[in-house]
Amino acid sequence: MNEISIITPDDWHLHFRDGDMLQETVLATARCFQRAIVMPNLVPPVTNAQMAKDYKQRIVEATPKESQFEPLMTIYLTNQTTQQDIKDAKAAGVVAAKLYPAGATTNSDAAVSQLDALNPVLETMTEVDMPLLIHGEVTDHVIDIFDREKIFIEEKLTRIVNQFPQLRIVLEHITTKEAVDFIQSGSSKLAATITPQHLLLNRNDLLVGGIRPHNFCLPVLKRNIHQQALREAVASGSKKFFLGTDSAPHEKHRKENACGCAGCYSAWSAIELYTQVFEELNVLDNLEAFASLNGPNFYQLPVNQTHITLVKESWTIPEEITLPNGNPIVPFFAGQTINWKLKV
Ligand code: NCD
Ligand code: ZN
C-alpha cells in the first residue's frame, strides 16, 4: 500500500507547555491532529476551571486562524483539590482530571501524595462522569524505576478500579505487559494510551552504546518483551487502546545535561511513526481505529468529519528545530529516516 487515508486523528495525551513555546507546539500538533488532550503540568500546574480556561485561551491564540484544531483541557489533581473544583471544571468544559503521584515525573512536585485522601474527589468525578487520567507509577525511592508501573497497578490502580467501578479511567502512556493485561481484562470504563516511543523502542535504545537522552521519557522504556506486548496490543485492534503521543518538549540543553529531563518531542513525526509501526505489524487497517475512533468513543465525543492522507515516501526528521525563543530543541527520532509522510 502506498497511500492511506484515515479520519483525522486526535492526540489523547500531550504537553504543549506555555508562553512562546505554544507558537511551536500547537502548530506541530495542529498539522495533523484535530483535537488534543492537553496535560496540565505547567509551573504552577493548572488546578482549577479558571486556570484551564485561561490556558485554553492562550492555546487558541497560538492556533493558526485556518486551523480546525481544538484543545481539550484537563486539570491537575492535588491534595487540595475539592469536590467543588471538579464540579466547576466540568461546568467550564474541562474534559478530564489528571492524577500524578507526587514526584513521578516532570513538574509533578505539587501532585497527590496521599491517594486515599482523594476518594471524595473521585466520587464527584464518578458522579459528573469526568474521566480520570493517570500517570501510573509509584514513586517510593526503594522501588526500582523499571517496576514502578507494575507496582502502581498492583497496589494503587487495582484499588481505585475496585472502589470506583463506574469511573472512566485512562492509564496514560503504558509501558509494560502488566499494563496491557490489566487494561485488556478490565471493564469498558478502563482504557490506555500508547506513545510512539514505547512502540518503537525498548531500554536498549536508551542505554546501549551510550546514554541517549532524547529517548529518555517517563515511564522509562522497558525491556523488549514489554515493547512486544504493546505492539501486540495495538495489533489486536482492541478498542481499549488509543493514540496519545505524550509529545513533551524540552529544550536541547535541558535534555543533554548531567541531569536530563524526561520527555520526547514527537509532534513533528508522531502520526508518521505510528503508521510505520502499524505497517511493520501488518495491521495498517487498524490504524484508523487506534488514531481516530477509539479515543472519541471512550471520551464520548464525536468522531472527526475530515480525513488525512499519508503517503509512502521517505523523509528525514530534522536534527534540530529552533524554538520561538531562539533555542534549539531535538525532535524525537532526529536525523532518522521514516517511510511515511503526511500529505499536505
Ligand atoms: C512529561 C513532561 O515532560 O511533561 N515527561 C515525560 O517523560 N513523559 C511528563 C509525563 O507525561 O510524565
Ligand atoms: Zn505526558
Tab-separated table of C-alpha atoms and ligand atoms in Angstrom:
chain	number	residue	atom	x	y	z
A	1	MET	CA	0.000	0.000	0.000
A	2	ASN	CA	1.430	3.400	-0.972
A	3	GLU	CA	-1.191	5.703	0.408
A	4	ILE	CA	-3.596	5.546	3.312
A	5	SER	CA	-6.433	7.902	4.237
A	6	ILE	CA	-7.868	7.906	7.723
A	7	ILE	CA	-10.349	10.055	9.624
A	8	THR	CA	-8.412	12.971	11.087
A	9	PRO	CA	-6.832	11.681	14.305
A	10	ASP	CA	-6.739	13.218	17.785
A	11	ASP	CA	-3.894	13.136	20.276
A	12	TRP	CA	-5.256	11.977	23.636
A	13	HIS	CA	-2.191	12.974	25.682
A	14	LEU	CA	0.376	15.688	25.075
A	15	HIS	CA	2.265	18.604	26.620
A	16	PHE	CA	2.085	21.991	24.914
A	17	ARG	CA	3.888	23.970	27.645
A	18	ASP	CA	3.157	27.702	27.722
A	19	GLY	CA	4.276	31.172	26.606
A	20	ASP	CA	6.084	31.499	23.273
A	21	MET	CA	6.655	27.724	23.167
A	22	LEU	CA	2.983	27.471	22.127
A	23	GLN	CA	3.885	29.023	18.765
A	24	GLU	CA	5.887	25.887	18.074
A	25	THR	CA	3.972	23.119	19.813
A	26	VAL	CA	0.408	23.986	18.812
A	27	LEU	CA	1.413	24.314	15.159
A	28	ALA	CA	3.235	20.985	15.174
A	29	THR	CA	0.200	19.194	16.567
A	30	ALA	CA	-2.443	21.051	14.552
A	31	ARG	CA	-0.740	19.995	11.295
A	32	CYS	CA	-2.487	16.606	11.583
A	33	PHE	CA	-4.451	16.268	14.818
A	34	GLN	CA	-7.888	17.835	15.180
A	35	ARG	CA	-8.061	17.693	18.975
A	36	ALA	CA	-5.618	17.045	21.779
A	37	ILE	CA	-5.907	16.370	25.480
A	38	VAL	CA	-3.597	18.995	26.926
A	39	MET	CA	-1.716	17.994	30.061
A	40	PRO	CA	-1.886	20.438	32.971
A	41	ASN	CA	1.672	20.071	34.342
A	42	LEU	CA	2.689	23.688	33.903
A	43	VAL	CA	4.580	25.560	36.619
A	44	PRO	CA	2.408	26.253	38.579
A	45	PRO	CA	0.047	23.464	37.498
A	46	VAL	CA	-3.420	24.042	36.022
A	47	THR	CA	-5.515	23.086	39.029
A	48	ASN	CA	-8.928	24.673	38.516
A	49	ALA	CA	-11.543	25.751	35.970
A	50	GLN	CA	-10.328	29.319	35.679
A	51	MET	CA	-6.718	28.319	35.089
A	52	ALA	CA	-7.830	25.797	32.468
A	53	LYS	CA	-9.945	28.435	30.692
A	54	ASP	CA	-7.062	30.909	30.680
A	55	TYR	CA	-4.627	28.288	29.412
A	56	LYS	CA	-7.088	27.253	26.698
A	57	GLN	CA	-7.333	30.873	25.602
A	58	ARG	CA	-3.550	31.107	25.242
A	59	ILE	CA	-3.538	27.915	23.150
A	60	VAL	CA	-6.372	29.189	20.948
A	61	GLU	CA	-4.448	32.425	20.385
A	62	ALA	CA	-1.447	30.398	19.218
A	63	THR	CA	-3.574	28.293	16.817
A	64	PRO	CA	-3.363	29.271	13.131
A	65	LYS	CA	-6.595	31.010	12.008
A	66	GLU	CA	-7.361	28.486	9.270
A	67	SER	CA	-6.910	25.509	11.593
A	68	GLN	CA	-9.819	23.431	12.950
A	69	PHE	CA	-7.699	22.425	15.938
A	70	GLU	CA	-9.427	22.247	19.328
A	71	PRO	CA	-7.588	21.839	22.645
A	72	LEU	CA	-9.319	19.658	25.240
A	73	MET	CA	-8.416	20.877	28.687
A	74	THR	CA	-7.562	18.984	31.867
A	75	ILE	CA	-6.945	19.908	35.467
A	76	TYR	CA	-4.222	18.635	37.734
A	77	LEU	CA	-5.298	16.913	40.956
A	78	THR	CA	-3.529	17.911	44.158
A	79	ASN	CA	-4.167	17.165	47.828
A	80	GLN	CA	-6.064	20.463	47.891
A	81	THR	CA	-8.473	19.656	45.036
A	82	THR	CA	-12.080	19.885	46.255
A	83	GLN	CA	-15.303	18.305	45.046
A	84	GLN	CA	-16.413	21.804	44.059
A	85	ASP	CA	-13.270	22.188	41.898
A	86	ILE	CA	-14.405	19.131	39.930
A	87	LYS	CA	-17.965	20.445	39.527
A	88	ASP	CA	-16.686	23.846	38.420
A	89	ALA	CA	-14.252	22.247	35.991
A	90	LYS	CA	-16.980	20.086	34.492
A	91	ALA	CA	-19.238	23.141	34.097
A	92	ALA	CA	-16.379	25.022	32.389
A	93	GLY	CA	-15.949	22.276	29.786
A	94	VAL	CA	-12.814	20.713	31.263
A	95	VAL	CA	-12.671	17.231	29.788
A	96	ALA	CA	-10.695	15.255	32.384
A	97	ALA	CA	-8.560	15.423	35.520
A	98	LYS	CA	-5.014	14.142	35.760
A	99	LEU	CA	-3.530	12.232	38.641
A	100	TYR	CA	0.230	12.435	39.018
A	101	PRO	CA	1.652	10.676	42.052
A	102	ALA	CA	3.897	13.329	43.676
A	103	GLY	CA	7.397	13.258	42.230
A	104	ALA	CA	6.550	10.778	39.451
A	105	THR	CA	7.591	12.941	36.527
A	106	THR	CA	8.334	16.393	35.114
A	107	ASN	CA	6.618	19.129	37.144
A	108	SER	CA	4.788	16.784	39.482
A	109	ASP	CA	6.036	18.094	42.833
A	110	ALA	CA	2.639	19.656	43.588
A	111	ALA	CA	0.818	16.400	42.968
A	112	VAL	CA	-1.036	13.928	45.122
A	113	SER	CA	0.927	12.362	47.976
A	114	GLN	CA	-1.988	10.647	49.735
A	115	LEU	CA	-4.112	8.718	47.253
A	116	ASP	CA	-6.745	7.729	49.815
A	117	ALA	CA	-7.433	11.372	50.613
A	118	LEU	CA	-8.594	11.738	47.030
A	119	ASN	CA	-11.643	9.472	47.463
A	120	PRO	CA	-14.234	12.289	47.794
A	121	VAL	CA	-12.852	13.884	44.613
A	122	LEU	CA	-13.034	10.560	42.763
A	123	GLU	CA	-16.633	10.172	43.965
A	124	THR	CA	-17.531	13.519	42.433
A	125	MET	CA	-15.702	12.666	39.223
A	126	THR	CA	-17.779	9.479	39.022
A	127	GLU	CA	-20.978	11.461	39.622
A	128	VAL	CA	-20.253	14.063	36.929
A	129	ASP	CA	-18.713	11.361	34.678
A	130	MET	CA	-15.347	13.063	34.264
A	131	PRO	CA	-12.544	10.685	33.197
A	132	LEU	CA	-9.534	10.227	35.466
A	133	LEU	CA	-6.205	10.215	33.610
A	134	ILE	CA	-3.405	8.520	35.493
A	135	HIS	CA	0.366	8.656	35.353
A	136	GLY	CA	0.672	5.122	36.660
A	137	GLU	CA	3.900	4.896	38.586
A	138	VAL	CA	4.668	4.591	42.280
A	139	THR	CA	7.371	6.935	43.472
A	140	ASP	CA	8.811	5.270	46.592
A	141	HIS	CA	12.536	5.631	46.405
A	142	VAL	CA	13.124	1.955	47.160
A	143	ILE	CA	11.091	0.784	44.154
A	144	ASP	CA	13.176	0.106	41.079
A	145	ILE	CA	12.302	2.522	38.270
A	146	PHE	CA	11.598	-0.375	35.873
A	147	ASP	CA	8.983	-1.806	38.290
A	148	ARG	CA	7.143	1.391	39.118
A	149	GLU	CA	4.265	0.944	36.673
A	150	LYS	CA	3.679	-2.708	37.547
A	151	ILE	CA	3.621	-1.941	41.275
A	152	PHE	CA	1.340	1.055	40.770
A	153	ILE	CA	-1.146	-1.252	39.047
A	154	GLU	CA	-0.947	-3.861	41.811
A	155	GLU	CA	-1.003	-1.530	44.778
A	156	LYS	CA	-2.928	1.567	43.672
A	157	LEU	CA	-4.826	1.178	40.423
A	158	THR	CA	-6.485	-2.102	41.348
A	159	ARG	CA	-7.918	-0.445	44.450
A	160	ILE	CA	-9.147	2.654	42.566
A	161	VAL	CA	-10.819	0.496	39.907
A	162	ASN	CA	-12.484	-1.733	42.516
A	163	GLN	CA	-13.634	1.194	44.607
A	164	PHE	CA	-14.894	3.270	41.652
A	165	PRO	CA	-16.069	0.754	39.052
A	166	GLN	CA	-18.142	3.389	37.228
A	167	LEU	CA	-15.307	5.918	36.951
A	168	ARG	CA	-13.802	6.163	33.459
A	169	ILE	CA	-10.036	5.779	33.757
A	170	VAL	CA	-7.234	6.167	31.207
A	171	LEU	CA	-3.907	4.684	32.210
A	172	GLU	CA	-1.620	7.014	30.290
A	173	HIS	CA	1.414	6.105	28.194
A	174	ILE	CA	1.537	2.444	29.239
A	175	THR	CA	4.890	0.685	29.024
A	176	THR	CA	4.522	-2.866	30.327
A	177	LYS	CA	2.928	-6.221	29.588
A	178	GLU	CA	1.306	-6.000	33.023
A	179	ALA	CA	-0.432	-2.773	31.991
A	180	VAL	CA	-1.617	-4.297	28.712
A	181	ASP	CA	-3.026	-7.328	30.545
A	182	PHE	CA	-4.687	-5.172	33.192
A	183	ILE	CA	-6.404	-2.974	30.610
A	184	GLN	CA	-7.421	-5.913	28.386
A	185	SER	CA	-9.047	-7.720	31.287
A	186	GLY	CA	-10.758	-4.633	32.717
A	187	SER	CA	-14.223	-3.232	32.082
A	188	SER	CA	-15.127	-0.871	29.236
A	189	LYS	CA	-14.543	2.012	31.680
A	190	LEU	CA	-10.819	1.323	31.535
A	191	ALA	CA	-8.555	2.300	28.623
A	192	ALA	CA	-4.943	3.261	27.890
A	193	THR	CA	-2.905	5.493	25.626
A	194	ILE	CA	0.264	4.271	23.923
A	195	THR	CA	3.102	6.508	22.667
A	196	PRO	CA	5.174	6.095	19.507
A	197	GLN	CA	8.397	5.763	21.510
A	198	HIS	CA	7.127	2.851	23.580
A	199	LEU	CA	6.045	1.032	20.397
A	200	LEU	CA	9.303	1.727	18.561
A	201	LEU	CA	11.927	1.403	21.275
A	202	ASN	CA	12.993	-0.534	24.330
A	203	ARG	CA	15.549	0.184	27.021
A	204	ASN	CA	18.445	-0.873	24.790
A	205	ASP	CA	17.642	2.199	22.720
A	206	LEU	CA	18.203	4.269	25.834
A	207	LEU	CA	21.345	2.685	27.217
A	208	VAL	CA	23.311	0.610	24.678
A	209	GLY	CA	26.318	2.350	23.133
A	210	GLY	CA	25.960	5.371	25.405
A	211	ILE	CA	23.100	7.158	27.132
A	212	ARG	CA	20.637	8.599	24.629
A	213	PRO	CA	18.923	11.448	26.417
A	214	HIS	CA	16.424	12.117	23.626
A	215	ASN	CA	14.937	8.647	24.164
A	216	PHE	CA	14.502	9.281	27.880
A	217	CYS	CA	10.892	9.690	28.931
A	218	LEU	CA	8.715	8.599	31.813
A	219	PRO	CA	7.574	5.966	32.359
A	220	VAL	CA	11.021	4.872	31.205
A	221	LEU	CA	11.407	2.491	28.235
A	222	LYS	CA	11.246	-1.124	29.375
A	223	ARG	CA	12.778	-4.385	28.123
A	224	ASN	CA	11.806	-5.776	24.734
A	225	ILE	CA	9.145	-8.225	25.989
A	226	HIS	CA	7.151	-5.203	27.153
A	227	GLN	CA	7.626	-3.376	23.862
A	228	GLN	CA	6.388	-6.558	22.194
A	229	ALA	CA	3.293	-6.651	24.415
A	230	LEU	CA	2.453	-3.045	23.486
A	231	ARG	CA	2.860	-3.855	19.793
A	232	GLU	CA	0.587	-6.856	20.185
A	233	ALA	CA	-1.960	-4.685	21.997
A	234	VAL	CA	-2.246	-2.225	19.109
A	235	ALA	CA	-2.144	-5.046	16.565
A	236	SER	CA	-5.047	-6.767	18.363
A	237	GLY	CA	-7.393	-3.981	17.298
A	238	SER	CA	-8.795	-3.722	20.841
A	239	LYS	CA	-10.901	-0.582	21.342
A	240	LYS	CA	-9.288	-0.041	24.737
A	241	PHE	CA	-6.037	1.343	23.355
A	242	PHE	CA	-5.712	4.657	21.603
A	243	LEU	CA	-3.243	7.225	20.389
A	244	GLY	CA	-1.565	9.514	22.908
A	245	THR	CA	1.815	10.793	21.781
A	246	ASP	CA	2.954	12.202	25.134
A	247	SER	CA	4.825	14.721	22.997
A	248	ALA	CA	6.769	16.517	25.740
A	249	PRO	CA	9.198	19.197	24.548
A	250	HIS	CA	12.296	20.155	26.492
A	251	GLU	CA	14.999	22.438	25.122
A	252	LYS	CA	18.150	20.683	23.909
A	253	HIS	CA	20.294	21.890	26.791
A	254	ARG	CA	17.765	20.509	29.303
A	255	LYS	CA	17.938	17.054	27.711
A	256	GLU	CA	21.694	16.970	27.039
A	257	ASN	CA	22.518	17.639	30.645
A	258	ALA	CA	24.085	15.892	33.629
A	259	CYS	CA	20.500	15.603	34.939
A	260	GLY	CA	18.487	15.406	31.738
A	261	CYS	CA	14.725	15.985	31.614
A	262	ALA	CA	12.250	13.236	30.750
A	263	GLY	CA	10.126	13.669	27.634
A	264	CYS	CA	10.283	13.099	23.853
A	265	TYR	CA	9.139	15.850	21.494
A	266	SER	CA	7.366	13.716	18.909
A	267	ALA	CA	4.683	16.024	17.477
A	268	TRP	CA	6.536	16.551	14.183
A	269	SER	CA	6.574	12.871	13.291
A	270	ALA	CA	4.163	11.025	15.587
A	271	ILE	CA	1.410	10.122	13.113
A	272	GLU	CA	4.011	9.002	10.576
A	273	LEU	CA	5.811	6.877	13.181
A	274	TYR	CA	2.590	5.215	14.315
A	275	THR	CA	1.807	4.474	10.659
A	276	GLN	CA	5.216	2.880	10.249
A	277	VAL	CA	4.640	0.673	13.298
A	278	PHE	CA	1.211	-0.432	12.080
A	279	GLU	CA	2.708	-1.249	8.701
A	280	GLU	CA	5.516	-3.263	10.309
A	281	LEU	CA	2.870	-5.188	12.233
A	282	ASN	CA	0.869	-5.733	9.063
A	283	VAL	CA	-2.199	-4.091	10.583
A	284	LEU	CA	-2.490	-0.799	8.697
A	285	ASP	CA	-6.238	-1.458	8.623
A	286	ASN	CA	-6.306	-0.959	12.403
A	287	LEU	CA	-4.597	2.435	12.336
A	288	GLU	CA	-7.769	4.459	11.896
A	289	ALA	CA	-9.499	2.919	14.912
A	290	PHE	CA	-6.440	3.444	17.122
A	291	ALA	CA	-5.819	7.015	15.949
A	292	SER	CA	-9.290	8.349	15.230
A	293	LEU	CA	-12.130	6.189	16.623
A	294	ASN	CA	-11.261	4.533	19.940
A	295	GLY	CA	-10.397	7.820	21.663
A	296	PRO	CA	-13.626	9.694	20.774
A	297	ASN	CA	-15.575	6.547	21.612
A	298	PHE	CA	-14.070	6.408	25.107
A	299	TYR	CA	-14.339	10.168	25.720
A	300	GLN	CA	-17.902	10.196	24.312
A	301	LEU	CA	-17.031	12.857	21.754
A	302	PRO	CA	-17.969	12.959	18.075
A	303	VAL	CA	-15.659	11.395	15.525
A	304	ASN	CA	-13.950	13.978	13.288
A	305	GLN	CA	-15.521	14.666	9.893
A	306	THR	CA	-12.378	15.261	7.827
A	307	HIS	CA	-9.603	12.935	6.660
A	308	ILE	CA	-5.821	12.995	6.417
A	309	THR	CA	-3.700	11.103	3.922
A	310	LEU	CA	-0.309	9.529	4.497
A	311	VAL	CA	1.864	8.569	1.549
A	312	LYS	CA	4.709	6.104	1.434
A	313	GLU	CA	7.610	8.459	0.944
A	314	SER	CA	10.922	8.593	2.807
A	315	TRP	CA	11.953	11.732	4.662
A	316	THR	CA	14.411	12.536	7.380
A	317	ILE	CA	13.399	14.099	10.663
A	318	PRO	CA	15.484	17.258	11.257
A	319	GLU	CA	18.393	17.112	13.706
A	320	GLU	CA	17.131	20.231	15.435
A	321	ILE	CA	14.262	22.685	15.412
A	322	THR	CA	14.635	26.287	16.548
A	323	LEU	CA	12.115	27.368	19.156
A	324	PRO	CA	10.491	30.820	19.087
A	325	ASN	CA	12.924	31.916	21.830
A	326	GLY	CA	15.859	31.032	19.552
A	327	ASN	CA	16.925	27.942	21.496
A	328	PRO	CA	17.242	24.568	19.787
A	329	ILE	CA	15.149	21.501	20.523
A	330	VAL	CA	15.909	17.997	19.268
A	331	PRO	CA	12.782	16.289	17.962
A	332	PHE	CA	12.114	12.624	18.641
A	333	PHE	CA	13.827	10.361	16.065
A	334	ALA	CA	16.058	13.263	14.943
A	335	GLY	CA	18.144	12.510	11.898
A	336	GLN	CA	16.351	9.226	11.240
A	337	THR	CA	14.517	8.363	8.064
A	338	ILE	CA	10.905	7.258	8.132
A	339	ASN	CA	8.775	5.750	5.410
A	340	TRP	CA	5.503	7.591	5.710
A	341	LYS	CA	4.745	11.242	5.156
A	342	LEU	CA	1.682	13.328	5.806
A	343	LYS	CA	0.247	14.653	2.551
A	344	VAL	CA	-0.485	18.342	2.865
B	1	NCD	C1	6.369	14.607	30.612
B	1	NCD	C2	6.758	16.084	30.612
B	1	NCD	O1	7.885	16.388	30.202
B	1	NCD	O2	5.942	16.921	30.983
B	1	NCD	N1	7.551	13.809	30.506
B	1	NCD	C3	7.632	12.522	30.107
B	1	NCD	O3	8.716	11.946	30.183
B	1	NCD	N2	6.605	11.887	29.608
B	1	NCD	C4	5.568	14.277	31.810
B	1	NCD	C5	4.864	12.962	31.727
B	1	NCD	O4	3.954	12.755	30.936
B	1	NCD	O5	5.223	12.062	32.509
B	2	ZN	ZN	2.759	13.105	29.470
